[in-house]
Coordinates of C-alpha atoms in Angstrom, one line a residue:
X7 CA 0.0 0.0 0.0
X8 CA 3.5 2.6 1.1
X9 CA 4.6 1.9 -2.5
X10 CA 0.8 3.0 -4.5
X11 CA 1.1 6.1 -2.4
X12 CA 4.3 6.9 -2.9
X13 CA 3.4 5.9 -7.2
X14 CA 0.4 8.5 -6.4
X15 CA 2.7 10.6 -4.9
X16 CA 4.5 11.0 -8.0
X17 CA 1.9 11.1 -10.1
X18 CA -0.3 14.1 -8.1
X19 CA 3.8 15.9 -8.9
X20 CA 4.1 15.0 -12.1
X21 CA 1.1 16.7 -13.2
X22 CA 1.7 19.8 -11.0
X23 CA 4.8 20.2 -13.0
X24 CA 3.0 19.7 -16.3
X25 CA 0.3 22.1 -14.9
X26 CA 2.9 24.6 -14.0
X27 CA 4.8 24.8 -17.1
X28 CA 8.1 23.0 -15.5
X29 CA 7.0 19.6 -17.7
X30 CA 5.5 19.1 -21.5
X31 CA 2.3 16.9 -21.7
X32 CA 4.2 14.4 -23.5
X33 CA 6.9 14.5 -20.5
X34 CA 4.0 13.8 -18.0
X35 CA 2.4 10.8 -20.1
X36 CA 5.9 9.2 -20.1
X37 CA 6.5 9.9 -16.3
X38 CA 3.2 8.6 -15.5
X39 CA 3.8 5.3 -17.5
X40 CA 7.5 5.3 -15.6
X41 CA 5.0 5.1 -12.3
X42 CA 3.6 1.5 -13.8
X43 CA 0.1 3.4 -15.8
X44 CA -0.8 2.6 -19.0
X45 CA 0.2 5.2 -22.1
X46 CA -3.3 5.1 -22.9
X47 CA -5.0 5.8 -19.4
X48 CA -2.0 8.4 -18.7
X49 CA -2.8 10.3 -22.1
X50 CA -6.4 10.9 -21.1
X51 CA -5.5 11.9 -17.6
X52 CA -3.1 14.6 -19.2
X53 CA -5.9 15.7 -21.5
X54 CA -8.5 15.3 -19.1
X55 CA -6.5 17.7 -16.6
X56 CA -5.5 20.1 -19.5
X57 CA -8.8 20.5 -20.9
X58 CA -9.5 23.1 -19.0
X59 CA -6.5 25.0 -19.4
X60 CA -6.3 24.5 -23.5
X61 CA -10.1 25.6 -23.3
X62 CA -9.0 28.7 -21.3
X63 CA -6.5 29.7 -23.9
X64 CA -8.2 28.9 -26.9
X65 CA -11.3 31.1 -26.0
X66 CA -8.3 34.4 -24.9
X67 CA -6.8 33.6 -28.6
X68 CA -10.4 34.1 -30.3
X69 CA -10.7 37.2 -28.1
X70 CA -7.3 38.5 -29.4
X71 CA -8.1 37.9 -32.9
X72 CA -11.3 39.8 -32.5
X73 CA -9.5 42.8 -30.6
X74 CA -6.7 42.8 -32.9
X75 CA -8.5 42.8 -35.8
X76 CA -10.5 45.6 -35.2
X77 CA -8.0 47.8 -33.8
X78 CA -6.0 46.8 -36.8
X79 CA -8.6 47.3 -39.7
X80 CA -9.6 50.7 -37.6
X81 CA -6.4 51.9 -38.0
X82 CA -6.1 51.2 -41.2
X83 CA -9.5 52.7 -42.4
X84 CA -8.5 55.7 -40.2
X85 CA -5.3 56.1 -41.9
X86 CA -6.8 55.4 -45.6
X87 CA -9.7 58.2 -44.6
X88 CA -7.1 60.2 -44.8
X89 CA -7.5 62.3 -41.4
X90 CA -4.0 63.8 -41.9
X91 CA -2.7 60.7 -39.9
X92 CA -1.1 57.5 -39.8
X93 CA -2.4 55.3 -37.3
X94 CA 0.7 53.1 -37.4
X95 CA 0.6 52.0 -33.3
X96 CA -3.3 50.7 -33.5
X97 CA -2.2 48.7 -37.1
X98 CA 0.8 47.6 -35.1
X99 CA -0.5 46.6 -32.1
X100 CA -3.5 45.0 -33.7
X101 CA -1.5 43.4 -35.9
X102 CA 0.4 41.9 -33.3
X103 CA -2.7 40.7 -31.0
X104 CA -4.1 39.4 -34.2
X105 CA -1.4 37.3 -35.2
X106 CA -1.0 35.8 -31.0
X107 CA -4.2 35.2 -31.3
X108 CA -4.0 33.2 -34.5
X109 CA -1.0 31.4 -32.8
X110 CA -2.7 30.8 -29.5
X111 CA -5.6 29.4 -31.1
X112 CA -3.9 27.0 -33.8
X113 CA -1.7 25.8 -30.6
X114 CA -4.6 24.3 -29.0

């Protein structure tokens, strides 16, 4: 019984790390079939304690592509209006924002 706890032991820190950036998911499935699980059964308790993290970041990506393109097409409509300005920073940083959203989003 000592040596499940200290396996579940292990495990509970395995995923902390994964949870707190220290590990990749694929590190934690191979240190949790190290600890005597199955690849399968540690795979979907990786995704299953990921889930809500990817789902946390993929909805902040879709809200950066939103933001970023309108500051981005805003500042380029202001700037082709010709108001007697460029509007470089918004087509800059909306550029940007758009483009780490695009990233965040295909990541997940």
């Amino acid at each position: 019984m000592a040596e499940l706890n200290h396996s579940q032991e292990q495990i509970d820190i395995a995923l902390s790390d994964m949870l707190e950036g220290r590990r990749t998911p694929s590190e934690t499935v191979d240190i949790l079939v190290e600890q005597g699980m199955d690849r399968e059964a540690a795979r979907a308790l990786v995704q299953e304690r990921t889930a809500p993290f990817v789902e946390a970041q993929k909805k902040e990506g879709q809200k950066d592509i939103l933001w970023g393109s309108v500051w981005c097409i805003g500042g380029l409509i202001a700037t082709i209006a010709d108001f007697g300005y460029v509007f470089w920073g918004a087509i800059v940083f909306g550029g940007i924002q758009l483009i780490r959203g695009l990233i965040a989003v295909s990541n997940n």
